[in-house]
Amino acid sequence: MADDKPWALISEVGREGYIEESVDILKRHFHIVCHKDFLQNPALHGPKIQAVFMWNCCPAAEPSLLKSLPSLKVITNGGVGIDHLDVSLINSFGVKVANTPGVVSDATADIAMGLLLASARNIVEYNMIAVDPKTNYVPQNLMGVEVTGSTLGIIGMGDIGYKIAQRSKGFNMRILYHNRNRRSAEDEQAVGATYCKNMDDLLKESDFVALAVSLTSKTTGLIGRRELSVMKPTATLVNVSRGLVVDQDALVEALRSGTIRAAALDVTHPEPLPRDHPLLSLPNALITPHIGTNTFATTMKMVERMVENAVAAVKGLPLPDEVKLK
């Protein structure tokens, strides 16, 4: 019966929240309360909420919220990254945490290749020329760089990094990778990837460097002034991981000085950047607003996976994607 459905807290519908079609998936299994409605009467809604569906880091899992949800069993996050969640704190309330690995990998790898291609071939600049009413010729000095046959260095060869490698193979790219753990010989052979134990070796040789790591204390500031100086002056940095993986001040300097050719970023810190941030005015910086998973199909898969985890938690079953502290 519909009245037997458990209750869940969500951020909002529309704007920065859930698209209407995905809300239908939530409603099949849960009664839902939007965060703004919850805040109007926490005493009414708090005791019955058993799941929080977190989207774009909202609603934030702050202690004040956790204390107001005595029946909460799970926070399920839309996406892989959990750097915005204090898992230890959440677990201390007897609440489990889940994310949605796997289902986001293809779309994120696609945007990485899209950014790489758009930056290499000046696609945004050429679009502006093409639609400018004053255009009466195409300048020939706006030359791009070759992608086919170039060298791609992937830092972070997890599921997303590996799918980037699969796509780059179609461009006959030479693939180097650096990862905490080396992939199997079969994985390497399947995409023609060469392991670089020393990240500097990858940086020195790559025409494109793609970042696909999780944000941790070890990867924060992974690419700084020194690492950028090791890269080729003709190289492009592509980031689809997290903004804090790159020292943005150092990146601005490197782009201004010609230390590297360009940067193509789907992530920054913060998001969005302040409107006067220097990255936004650099002609060799291509930025998209963290849209790696923003396709209809992937969004629906993410919400379906979130629901699977939440239903399991409510029923006291093992979560398919529980995040556990190591």
Tab-separated table of C-alpha atoms in Angstrom:
chain	number	residue	atom	x	y	z
A	1	MET	CA	0.000	0.000	0.000
A	2	ALA	CA	1.130	3.528	-0.776
A	3	ASP	CA	0.742	4.585	2.875
A	4	ASP	CA	3.302	1.961	3.887
A	5	LYS	CA	6.035	3.667	1.908
A	6	PRO	CA	8.883	5.083	4.008
A	7	TRP	CA	9.699	8.799	4.059
A	8	ALA	CA	12.749	10.451	2.506
A	9	LEU	CA	14.247	13.931	2.478
A	10	ILE	CA	15.414	15.486	-0.794
A	11	SER	CA	16.903	18.848	-1.762
A	12	GLU	CA	14.404	20.280	-4.239
A	13	VAL	CA	12.699	19.638	-7.550
A	14	GLY	CA	13.992	21.747	-10.430
A	15	ARG	CA	16.724	24.406	-10.352
A	16	GLU	CA	19.686	22.701	-8.656
A	17	GLY	CA	17.670	19.673	-7.594
A	18	TYR	CA	15.990	16.730	-9.254
A	19	ILE	CA	14.463	16.753	-12.710
A	20	GLU	CA	10.757	15.919	-12.705
A	21	GLU	CA	11.212	12.556	-14.390
A	22	SER	CA	13.608	11.351	-11.718
A	23	VAL	CA	11.228	12.373	-8.936
A	24	ASP	CA	8.777	9.791	-10.279
A	25	ILE	CA	11.372	7.100	-9.496
A	26	LEU	CA	11.712	8.351	-5.935
A	27	LYS	CA	7.964	8.495	-5.418
A	28	ARG	CA	7.492	4.850	-6.425
A	29	HIS	CA	9.280	3.804	-3.267
A	30	PHE	CA	9.176	6.770	-0.875
A	31	HIS	CA	7.081	9.626	0.327
A	32	ILE	CA	9.336	12.624	-0.230
A	33	VAL	CA	9.774	15.918	1.594
A	34	CYS	CA	11.728	18.805	0.086
A	35	HIS	CA	14.291	20.424	2.357
A	36	LYS	CA	12.575	23.822	2.437
A	37	ASP	CA	9.306	22.175	3.556
A	38	PHE	CA	11.173	20.154	6.151
A	39	LEU	CA	12.720	23.316	7.622
A	40	GLN	CA	9.276	24.835	8.109
A	41	ASN	CA	8.288	22.011	10.457
A	42	PRO	CA	11.203	19.725	11.466
A	43	ALA	CA	9.248	18.320	14.412
A	44	LEU	CA	6.551	17.014	12.067
A	45	HIS	CA	8.767	15.509	9.387
A	46	GLY	CA	11.975	14.625	11.252
A	47	PRO	CA	10.882	11.513	13.173
A	48	LYS	CA	9.544	9.686	10.110
A	49	ILE	CA	12.384	10.287	7.631
A	50	GLN	CA	14.486	7.162	7.073
A	51	ALA	CA	16.512	8.186	4.010
A	52	VAL	CA	18.198	11.306	2.691
A	53	PHE	CA	18.739	11.568	-1.060
A	54	MET	CA	21.658	13.945	-1.536
A	55	TRP	CA	21.990	15.728	-4.896
A	56	ASN	CA	24.634	18.336	-5.689
A	57	CYS	CA	25.760	18.106	-2.046
A	58	CYS	CA	22.285	19.063	-0.793
A	59	PRO	CA	20.842	18.838	1.768
A	60	ALA	CA	24.129	19.129	3.647
A	61	ALA	CA	24.681	16.348	6.181
A	62	GLU	CA	25.396	18.676	9.088
A	63	PRO	CA	25.163	17.564	12.720
A	64	SER	CA	22.066	19.724	13.228
A	65	LEU	CA	20.243	17.876	10.446
A	66	LEU	CA	21.367	14.446	11.607
A	67	LYS	CA	20.185	15.172	15.155
A	68	SER	CA	16.735	16.100	13.829
A	69	LEU	CA	16.303	12.769	12.018
A	70	PRO	CA	16.141	10.078	14.738
A	71	SER	CA	14.836	7.388	12.361
A	72	LEU	CA	17.409	8.019	9.621
A	73	LYS	CA	19.031	4.871	8.246
A	74	VAL	CA	20.929	6.037	5.162
A	75	ILE	CA	22.272	8.997	3.219
A	76	THR	CA	22.602	8.069	-0.425
A	77	ASN	CA	24.663	10.382	-2.593
A	78	GLY	CA	24.095	11.047	-6.282
A	79	GLY	CA	27.585	10.590	-7.708
A	80	VAL	CA	30.824	8.875	-6.766
A	81	GLY	CA	32.666	11.647	-4.913
A	82	ILE	CA	32.023	11.786	-1.175
A	83	ASP	CA	34.541	14.480	-0.219
A	84	HIS	CA	31.616	16.614	0.993
A	85	LEU	CA	30.504	13.936	3.455
A	86	ASP	CA	31.945	13.243	6.898
A	87	VAL	CA	31.337	9.505	6.773
A	88	SER	CA	32.680	8.925	10.271
A	89	LEU	CA	30.339	11.536	11.725
A	90	ILE	CA	27.351	10.161	9.827
A	91	ASN	CA	28.139	6.593	10.901
A	92	SER	CA	28.329	7.774	14.525
A	93	PHE	CA	24.586	8.485	14.281
A	94	GLY	CA	24.004	4.881	13.204
A	95	VAL	CA	23.465	6.021	9.603
A	96	LYS	CA	24.977	4.354	6.562
A	97	VAL	CA	26.340	6.149	3.493
A	98	ALA	CA	26.048	5.038	-0.134
A	99	ASN	CA	27.084	6.502	-3.474
A	100	THR	CA	26.547	5.619	-7.134
A	101	PRO	CA	29.776	4.290	-8.675
A	102	GLY	CA	29.791	2.741	-12.119
A	103	VAL	CA	26.683	4.421	-13.507
A	104	VAL	CA	28.440	7.798	-13.805
A	105	SER	CA	31.622	6.574	-15.494
A	106	ASP	CA	30.613	6.644	-19.160
A	107	ALA	CA	29.140	10.129	-19.081
A	108	THR	CA	32.123	11.505	-17.160
A	109	ALA	CA	34.588	9.903	-19.574
A	110	ASP	CA	32.591	11.379	-22.450
A	111	ILE	CA	32.867	14.905	-21.054
A	112	ALA	CA	36.609	14.423	-20.535
A	113	MET	CA	37.043	13.587	-24.209
A	114	GLY	CA	34.674	16.381	-25.186
A	115	LEU	CA	36.715	18.936	-23.254
A	116	LEU	CA	39.950	17.565	-24.677
A	117	LEU	CA	38.674	17.816	-28.249
A	118	ALA	CA	37.040	21.223	-27.776
A	119	SER	CA	40.219	22.677	-26.320
A	120	ALA	CA	42.536	21.070	-28.858
A	121	ARG	CA	40.521	22.193	-31.864
A	122	ASN	CA	39.329	25.591	-30.546
A	123	ILE	CA	35.719	24.565	-31.042
A	124	VAL	CA	34.243	27.246	-28.742
A	125	GLU	CA	36.268	30.004	-30.422
A	126	TYR	CA	35.274	28.831	-33.884
A	127	ASN	CA	31.638	28.680	-32.853
A	128	MET	CA	31.826	32.306	-31.739
A	129	ILE	CA	33.335	33.242	-35.095
A	130	ALA	CA	30.702	31.274	-36.986
A	131	VAL	CA	27.745	32.952	-35.248
A	132	ASP	CA	29.212	36.473	-35.065
A	133	PRO	CA	27.157	38.702	-37.409
A	134	LYS	CA	30.345	40.614	-38.274
A	135	THR	CA	32.189	37.541	-39.537
A	136	ASN	CA	33.024	37.655	-43.252
A	137	TYR	CA	36.087	35.385	-43.232
A	138	VAL	CA	37.611	32.625	-41.105
A	139	PRO	CA	41.026	33.526	-39.655
A	140	GLN	CA	43.669	30.956	-40.493
A	141	ASN	CA	45.959	31.754	-37.579
A	142	LEU	CA	43.686	30.116	-35.003
A	143	MET	CA	45.232	26.701	-35.398
A	144	GLY	CA	44.381	23.775	-33.184
A	145	VAL	CA	46.592	20.903	-32.097
A	146	GLU	CA	46.451	17.322	-33.316
A	147	VAL	CA	44.648	14.795	-31.173
A	148	THR	CA	45.127	11.703	-33.298
A	149	GLY	CA	48.445	10.066	-32.522
A	150	SER	CA	49.195	12.337	-29.554
A	151	THR	CA	50.107	11.182	-26.050
A	152	LEU	CA	47.480	11.156	-23.309
A	153	GLY	CA	48.498	10.834	-19.682
A	154	ILE	CA	45.735	9.710	-17.331
A	155	ILE	CA	46.199	10.322	-13.618
A	156	GLY	CA	43.741	8.113	-11.784
A	157	MET	CA	43.036	4.875	-13.661
A	158	GLY	CA	39.898	3.801	-11.875
A	159	ASP	CA	36.655	3.150	-13.707
A	160	ILE	CA	36.400	6.672	-15.160
A	161	GLY	CA	40.084	6.870	-16.059
A	162	TYR	CA	39.920	3.499	-17.772
A	163	LYS	CA	36.893	4.532	-19.817
A	164	ILE	CA	38.783	7.662	-20.904
A	165	ALA	CA	41.561	5.331	-22.079
A	166	GLN	CA	39.044	3.224	-24.008
A	167	ARG	CA	37.783	6.297	-25.823
A	168	SER	CA	41.251	7.684	-26.546
A	169	LYS	CA	42.264	4.409	-28.143
A	170	GLY	CA	39.860	5.272	-30.950
A	171	PHE	CA	42.026	8.330	-31.657
A	172	ASN	CA	45.153	6.180	-31.852
A	173	MET	CA	46.538	8.010	-28.856
A	174	ARG	CA	49.536	6.745	-26.943
A	175	ILE	CA	48.223	6.177	-23.418
A	176	LEU	CA	50.254	6.603	-20.258
A	177	TYR	CA	48.760	6.298	-16.800
A	178	HIS	CA	49.654	6.852	-13.175
A	179	ASN	CA	47.609	5.209	-10.472
A	180	ARG	CA	47.906	4.234	-6.829
A	181	ASN	CA	47.747	0.599	-7.940
A	182	ARG	CA	48.834	-0.742	-11.295
A	183	ARG	CA	46.099	-2.255	-13.458
A	184	SER	CA	46.322	-5.858	-14.601
A	185	ALA	CA	48.338	-6.744	-17.695
A	186	GLU	CA	45.051	-7.640	-19.420
A	187	ASP	CA	43.577	-4.202	-18.671
A	188	GLU	CA	46.706	-2.469	-19.937
A	189	GLN	CA	46.837	-4.499	-23.127
A	190	ALA	CA	43.140	-3.936	-23.859
A	191	VAL	CA	43.660	-0.174	-24.199
A	192	GLY	CA	47.387	-0.135	-24.985
A	193	ALA	CA	48.228	1.726	-21.760
A	194	THR	CA	51.696	2.045	-20.222
A	195	TYR	CA	52.077	2.406	-16.460
A	196	CYS	CA	54.167	5.261	-15.067
A	197	LYS	CA	55.113	4.637	-11.448
A	198	ASN	CA	56.567	8.149	-11.297
A	199	MET	CA	53.954	10.787	-12.126
A	200	ASP	CA	56.635	13.160	-13.406
A	201	ASP	CA	57.459	10.738	-16.212
A	202	LEU	CA	53.859	10.961	-17.375
A	203	LEU	CA	53.773	14.756	-17.079
A	204	LYS	CA	56.972	15.181	-19.118
A	205	GLU	CA	55.746	13.088	-22.051
A	206	SER	CA	52.039	13.853	-22.325
A	207	ASP	CA	50.390	16.207	-24.795
A	208	PHE	CA	47.199	15.962	-22.746
A	209	VAL	CA	46.990	15.214	-19.025
A	210	ALA	CA	43.583	14.019	-17.775
A	211	LEU	CA	42.822	14.021	-14.050
A	212	ALA	CA	40.334	11.382	-12.871
A	213	VAL	CA	41.235	10.875	-9.206
A	214	SER	CA	39.075	10.964	-6.104
A	215	LEU	CA	39.628	13.940	-3.821
A	216	THR	CA	41.514	12.858	-0.709
A	217	SER	CA	44.103	14.407	1.558
A	218	LYS	CA	46.753	12.902	-0.735
A	219	THR	CA	45.283	14.226	-3.986
A	220	THR	CA	44.428	17.739	-2.764
A	221	GLY	CA	46.830	20.048	-4.597
A	222	LEU	CA	48.211	17.101	-6.560
A	223	ILE	CA	48.875	19.365	-9.538
A	224	GLY	CA	50.691	22.478	-8.388
A	225	ARG	CA	53.310	24.885	-9.625
A	226	ARG	CA	56.067	22.258	-9.754
A	227	GLU	CA	53.948	19.678	-11.597
A	228	LEU	CA	52.764	22.237	-14.132
A	229	SER	CA	56.371	23.265	-14.795
A	230	VAL	CA	57.215	19.642	-15.613
A	231	MET	CA	54.550	19.501	-18.337
A	232	LYS	CA	55.212	20.360	-21.961
A	233	PRO	CA	54.584	23.997	-22.925
A	234	THR	CA	52.284	22.565	-25.625
A	235	ALA	CA	50.330	20.410	-23.177
A	236	THR	CA	46.702	20.698	-22.099
A	237	LEU	CA	45.408	19.869	-18.621
A	238	VAL	CA	41.951	18.241	-18.494
A	239	ASN	CA	40.253	17.940	-15.104
A	240	VAL	CA	37.072	15.930	-14.493
A	241	SER	CA	37.876	14.980	-10.900
A	242	ARG	CA	37.601	17.783	-8.325
A	243	GLY	CA	38.715	21.396	-8.412
A	244	LEU	CA	40.888	21.079	-5.303
A	245	VAL	CA	43.087	18.497	-7.035
A	246	VAL	CA	44.657	21.464	-8.863
A	247	ASP	CA	46.277	24.531	-7.314
A	248	GLN	CA	44.199	27.100	-9.207
A	249	ASP	CA	46.507	30.028	-8.493
A	250	ALA	CA	49.399	28.038	-9.949
A	251	LEU	CA	47.239	27.091	-12.921
A	252	VAL	CA	46.399	30.727	-13.644
A	253	GLU	CA	50.123	31.551	-13.599
A	254	ALA	CA	50.928	28.620	-15.882
A	255	LEU	CA	48.262	29.596	-18.416
A	256	ARG	CA	49.281	33.258	-18.417
A	257	SER	CA	52.989	32.536	-18.778
A	258	GLY	CA	52.703	29.803	-21.385
A	259	THR	CA	54.043	27.131	-19.045
A	260	ILE	CA	51.280	24.961	-20.528
A	261	ARG	CA	49.131	25.531	-23.610
A	262	ALA	CA	45.647	25.258	-22.140
A	263	ALA	CA	43.336	23.876	-19.480
A	264	ALA	CA	39.928	22.271	-19.977
A	265	LEU	CA	38.043	21.986	-16.700
A	266	ASP	CA	34.694	20.521	-15.728
A	267	VAL	CA	35.471	21.160	-12.064
A	268	THR	CA	36.746	24.164	-10.099
A	269	HIS	CA	36.836	25.342	-6.515
A	270	PRO	CA	34.469	26.775	-5.591
A	271	GLU	CA	31.652	25.988	-8.001
A	272	PRO	CA	30.740	28.269	-9.549
A	273	LEU	CA	33.852	30.417	-9.428
A	274	PRO	CA	33.471	34.051	-8.325
A	275	ARG	CA	32.572	36.050	-11.408
A	276	ASP	CA	35.824	38.009	-11.202
A	277	HIS	CA	38.070	34.945	-10.914
A	278	PRO	CA	41.015	35.215	-13.356
A	279	LEU	CA	40.416	31.742	-14.797
A	280	LEU	CA	37.164	32.999	-16.313
A	281	SER	CA	38.919	35.610	-18.427
A	282	LEU	CA	41.774	33.499	-19.780
A	283	PRO	CA	41.383	32.621	-23.467
A	284	ASN	CA	43.209	29.314	-22.984
A	285	ALA	CA	40.947	28.106	-20.174
A	286	LEU	CA	37.823	26.181	-21.203
A	287	ILE	CA	35.421	25.678	-18.294
A	288	THR	CA	32.133	23.828	-17.955
A	289	PRO	CA	30.065	23.895	-14.719
A	290	HIS	CA	30.581	20.325	-13.448
A	291	ILE	CA	28.341	18.657	-16.018
A	292	GLY	CA	30.157	15.331	-16.203
A	293	THR	CA	27.063	13.305	-15.322
A	294	ASN	CA	24.486	15.641	-16.831
A	295	THR	CA	22.761	13.437	-19.339
A	296	PHE	CA	19.173	12.292	-19.014
A	297	ALA	CA	20.068	8.602	-19.104
A	298	THR	CA	22.836	8.878	-16.523
A	299	THR	CA	20.724	11.028	-14.201
A	300	MET	CA	17.947	8.443	-14.255
A	301	LYS	CA	20.418	5.619	-13.607
A	302	MET	CA	21.913	7.531	-10.690
A	303	VAL	CA	18.525	8.067	-9.058
A	304	GLU	CA	17.576	4.429	-9.611
A	305	ARG	CA	20.810	3.378	-7.916
A	306	MET	CA	20.214	5.780	-5.044
A	307	VAL	CA	16.770	4.262	-4.534
A	308	GLU	CA	18.180	0.709	-4.576
A	309	ASN	CA	20.587	1.626	-1.788
A	310	ALA	CA	17.949	3.429	0.245
A	311	VAL	CA	15.406	0.621	-0.040
A	312	ALA	CA	18.037	-1.889	1.074
A	313	ALA	CA	18.888	0.252	4.097
A	314	VAL	CA	15.275	0.670	5.132
A	315	LYS	CA	14.740	-3.101	4.879
A	316	GLY	CA	17.883	-3.833	6.857
A	317	LEU	CA	19.599	-5.475	3.879
A	318	PRO	CA	23.204	-5.012	2.684
A	319	LEU	CA	23.643	-1.840	0.602
A	320	PRO	CA	24.910	-2.452	-2.942
A	321	ASP	CA	27.167	0.639	-2.770
A	322	GLU	CA	27.823	1.279	0.894
A	323	VAL	CA	30.758	3.589	1.557
A	324	LYS	CA	32.861	2.116	4.336
A	325	LEU	CA	35.776	3.745	6.094
A	326	LYS	CA	39.075	2.007	5.390
